[in-house]
Short mmCIF file of C-alpha atoms in Angstrom, two decimals:
data_model
loop_
_atom_site.label_atom_id
_atom_site.label_comp_id
_atom_site.label_asym_id
_atom_site.label_seq_id
_atom_site.Cartn_x
_atom_site.Cartn_y
_atom_site.Cartn_z
CA MET A 1 0.00 0.00 0.00
CA GLN A 2 1.27 3.44 -0.94
CA ASP A 3 -0.88 5.42 1.48
CA PRO A 4 0.32 4.97 5.09
CA ARG A 5 -3.02 6.18 6.43
CA VAL A 6 -4.86 3.24 4.86
CA ARG A 7 -2.10 0.82 5.83
CA PHE A 8 -2.06 1.75 9.52
CA ALA A 9 -5.86 1.94 9.67
CA CYS A 10 -6.12 -1.56 8.19
CA ALA A 11 -3.54 -2.85 10.66
CA PHE A 12 -5.47 -1.35 13.59
CA LEU A 13 -8.83 -2.72 12.45
CA LEU A 14 -7.46 -6.17 11.65
CA SER A 15 -5.64 -6.41 14.98
CA LEU A 16 -8.89 -5.59 16.77
CA ALA A 17 -10.75 -8.17 14.70
CA ALA A 18 -8.23 -10.90 15.53
CA PHE A 19 -8.34 -9.96 19.21
CA ILE A 20 -12.13 -9.98 19.44
CA SER A 21 -12.84 -13.52 18.23
CA LEU A 22 -11.60 -16.60 16.40
CA ALA A 23 -13.89 -15.72 13.53
CA GLY A 24 -12.17 -12.36 13.33
CA ALA A 25 -8.76 -14.07 13.28
CA ALA A 26 -9.95 -16.26 10.41
CA ALA A 27 -11.14 -13.14 8.57
CA VAL A 28 -7.72 -11.56 9.12
CA PHE A 29 -6.01 -14.61 7.60
CA PHE A 30 -8.33 -14.34 4.59
CA TRP A 31 -7.61 -10.62 4.25
CA TRP A 32 -3.87 -11.26 4.44
CA LEU A 33 -4.07 -13.87 1.70
CA VAL A 34 -6.05 -11.60 -0.62
CA PHE A 35 -4.59 -8.12 -0.11
CA THR A 36 -0.90 -8.70 0.62
CA PRO A 37 1.92 -10.30 -1.37
CA ARG A 38 1.74 -13.06 1.25
CA TRP A 39 5.15 -14.59 1.92
CA LYS A 40 6.93 -11.73 0.17
CA SER A 41 5.65 -9.43 2.92
CA ILE A 42 7.76 -11.29 5.50
CA ARG A 43 11.16 -9.59 5.41
CA HIS A 44 12.76 -11.60 8.23
CA PRO A 45 11.40 -15.18 8.10
CA ARG A 46 13.67 -16.43 10.90
CA ALA A 47 12.49 -13.75 13.29
CA VAL A 48 8.87 -14.53 12.41
CA LEU A 49 9.44 -18.26 12.94
CA ALA A 50 11.11 -17.59 16.28
CA THR A 51 8.18 -15.44 17.38
CA LEU A 52 5.72 -18.06 16.18
CA LEU A 53 7.62 -20.72 18.15
CA LEU A 54 7.33 -18.55 21.24
CA PHE A 55 3.57 -18.28 20.66
CA VAL A 56 3.37 -22.08 20.35
CA ILE A 57 5.17 -22.55 23.66
CA ILE A 58 2.95 -20.04 25.43
CA ALA A 59 -0.15 -21.66 23.87
CA ALA A 60 0.99 -25.07 25.11
CA VAL A 61 1.43 -23.73 28.62
CA ILE A 62 -1.99 -22.08 28.50
CA THR A 63 -3.54 -25.35 27.25
CA LEU A 64 -2.00 -27.27 30.13
CA THR A 65 -3.61 -24.86 32.58
CA GLY A 66 -7.01 -25.67 31.07
CA THR A 67 -7.69 -22.45 29.15
CA GLY A 68 -7.86 -21.64 25.44
CA GLY A 69 -4.33 -22.12 24.20
CA LEU A 70 -5.40 -22.79 20.61
CA SER A 71 -7.47 -19.61 20.56
CA TYR A 72 -4.45 -17.64 21.75
CA LEU A 73 -2.20 -19.18 19.10
CA VAL A 74 -4.60 -18.47 16.24
CA ARG A 75 -5.24 -14.88 17.27
CA MET A 76 -1.60 -14.02 17.91
CA SER A 77 -0.54 -15.66 14.64
CA ALA A 78 -3.01 -13.48 12.76
CA ILE A 79 -1.75 -10.34 14.51
CA LEU A 80 1.84 -11.41 13.77
CA LEU A 81 1.07 -11.65 10.05
CA VAL A 82 -0.48 -8.19 10.08
CA GLY A 83 2.52 -6.77 11.91
CA THR A 84 5.05 -8.30 9.51
CA TRP A 85 3.07 -6.96 6.54
CA VAL A 86 2.99 -3.43 7.97
CA TYR A 87 6.71 -3.60 8.71
CA ALA A 88 7.54 -4.82 5.20
CA ASP A 89 5.37 -2.18 3.51
CA SER A 90 6.59 0.74 5.63
CA ARG A 91 8.80 3.31 3.97
CA ALA A 92 11.01 6.04 5.35
CA GLY A 93 8.91 9.04 6.31
CA ASP A 94 5.59 7.20 6.75
CA PHE A 95 5.40 7.66 10.53
CA LEU A 96 6.48 11.29 10.30
CA ALA A 97 3.87 11.99 7.66
CA MET A 98 1.19 10.20 9.66
CA GLY A 99 2.04 12.04 12.86
CA THR A 100 1.88 15.49 11.31
CA TRP A 101 -1.27 14.64 9.34
CA LEU A 102 -3.06 13.21 12.36
CA LEU A 103 -1.98 15.55 15.18
CA GLY A 104 -0.60 18.59 13.38
CA PRO A 105 2.93 19.93 12.86
CA ARG A 106 3.49 20.85 16.50
CA ILE A 107 2.14 17.85 18.40
CA GLY A 108 2.39 15.14 15.76
CA PHE A 109 5.91 15.84 14.51
CA GLU A 110 7.74 14.54 17.57
CA PRO A 111 5.88 11.18 17.91
CA GLY A 112 6.38 10.66 14.19
CA MET A 113 10.06 11.44 14.44
CA ILE A 114 10.47 9.09 17.41
CA ALA A 115 8.74 6.30 15.50
CA GLU A 116 10.96 6.92 12.47
CA MET A 117 14.08 6.77 14.64
CA ALA A 118 12.85 3.58 16.29
CA MET A 119 12.29 1.94 12.91
CA GLY A 120 15.74 2.99 11.77
CA MET A 121 17.26 1.62 14.95
CA ALA A 122 15.45 -1.70 14.45
CA GLU A 123 16.89 -1.94 10.94
CA ASP A 124 20.37 -1.17 12.24
CA LEU A 125 20.07 -3.80 14.97
CA SER A 126 18.96 -6.40 12.45
CA GLU A 127 21.91 -5.64 10.18
CA ASP A 128 24.36 -5.66 13.10
CA PHE A 129 23.01 -9.00 14.29
CA SER A 130 23.47 -10.47 10.81
CA ARG A 131 27.06 -9.20 10.70
CA ILE A 132 27.82 -10.73 14.09
CA ARG A 133 26.47 -14.10 12.99
CA LEU A 134 28.48 -13.92 9.76
CA ALA A 135 31.64 -13.12 11.70
CA MET A 136 31.04 -16.09 14.01
CA VAL A 137 30.56 -18.40 11.02
CA GLN A 138 33.74 -17.15 9.37
CA LYS A 139 35.68 -17.79 12.59
CA GLY A 140 34.22 -21.28 12.83
CA GLN A 141 32.73 -20.63 16.28
CA PRO A 142 29.45 -22.31 17.25
CA TRP A 143 26.32 -20.18 17.65
CA GLY A 144 24.41 -20.66 20.88
CA ILE A 145 23.23 -19.07 24.12
CA SER A 146 26.80 -18.40 25.21
CA ARG A 147 27.31 -16.31 22.07
CA ILE A 148 23.91 -14.63 22.01
CA LEU A 149 24.33 -12.89 25.38
CA PRO A 150 27.60 -11.09 24.47
CA ALA A 151 26.12 -10.20 21.08
CA GLY A 152 23.08 -8.77 22.84
CA ARG A 153 25.27 -6.57 25.03
CA ILE A 154 27.06 -5.26 21.94
CA LEU A 155 23.78 -4.50 20.19
CA ILE A 156 22.37 -2.66 23.21
CA CYS A 157 25.52 -0.58 23.65
CA ASP A 158 25.53 0.34 19.96
CA ALA A 159 21.84 1.28 20.09
CA LEU A 160 22.41 3.55 23.10
CA ARG A 161 25.43 5.13 21.43
CA ARG A 162 23.47 5.85 18.25
CA ALA A 163 20.59 7.32 20.23
CA GLU A 164 22.97 9.61 22.08
CA GLU A 165 24.60 10.72 18.82
CA SER A 166 21.19 11.44 17.28
CA ALA A 167 20.21 13.55 20.29
CA GLU A 168 23.47 15.50 20.05
CA ILE A 169 22.91 16.16 16.35
CA LEU A 170 19.39 17.45 17.00
CA ALA A 171 20.66 19.69 19.81
CA MET A 172 23.47 21.07 17.64
CA ARG A 173 20.98 21.94 14.91
CA GLY A 174 18.83 23.84 17.39
CA TYR A 175 15.84 21.50 17.45
CA ARG A 176 13.37 22.49 20.18
CA GLY A 177 10.22 20.63 19.17
CA GLY A 178 7.69 20.47 16.38
CA GLY A 179 8.22 20.73 12.67
CA THR A 180 6.55 20.70 9.28
CA VAL A 181 6.55 17.90 6.72
CA CYS A 182 5.18 18.49 3.24
CA THR A 183 3.50 15.24 2.30
CA ARG A 184 1.12 14.18 -0.42
CA PHE A 185 -1.08 11.15 0.04
CA SER A 186 -2.42 9.16 -2.87
CA VAL A 187 -5.15 6.57 -2.36
CA SER A 188 -5.83 3.96 -5.05
CA TYR A 189 -9.01 1.97 -5.56
CA PRO A 190 -7.37 -1.34 -4.45
CA GLU A 191 -6.38 0.36 -1.19
CA ILE A 192 -9.92 1.61 -0.66
CA THR A 193 -11.18 -1.94 -1.28
CA ALA A 194 -8.67 -3.35 1.20
CA GLY A 195 -9.75 -0.79 3.79
CA ALA A 196 -13.41 -1.63 3.27
CA PHE A 197 -12.73 -5.33 3.75
CA ALA A 198 -10.74 -4.56 6.92
CA VAL A 199 -13.82 -2.80 8.30
CA ALA A 200 -15.93 -5.79 7.24
CA ALA A 201 -13.54 -8.12 9.06
CA LEU A 202 -13.96 -6.12 12.26
CA VAL A 203 -17.77 -6.17 11.94
CA PHE A 204 -17.67 -9.89 11.21
CA ALA A 205 -15.51 -10.50 14.29
CA TYR A 206 -17.81 -8.44 16.51
CA PHE A 207 -21.04 -10.21 15.58
CA LEU A 208 -19.47 -13.69 15.77
CA ARG A 209 -17.56 -13.21 19.00
#
């Protein structure tokens, strides 16, 4: 989707639908199959599989306690697919444009800028993690828990250092809050259709909860 407003609105509505009922989660799966490039929308398959494995473990524990573990797994899997699609479709400047469009240049600029910086930091962490794994493979060292913990410390320290450098740059440039972004949104008919079906999925989930 080109228009971030439609994309984030669809993500919000679909997440609500999956949370409300199993029927809503099924509708979200159907929507994902029809309106997204499906597996191409998953940029980091290993991370998604790891998250899905975590959901399976939690669902198993919930099932053992006598509650609805399967329901939890289905709903969270649907929300995970929506989240990976939004992440894959996001482009630089989307959060900034959304913040200023939704809340105005004064109030909305800062949340949008924070979200943009967080997305950039997530990308940097992913790339750094891949480099660390590649370096370990080249050195012939096994990858396990004993290696993940030191790597995690490195990633956290680098993230804090980058955040501090970004704050210093903003201070040096005289930033005191607020700002203006000149954006142009363009909505296509397929996006309008996808948004309408997202609303229908929420309604469907509500009446079949």
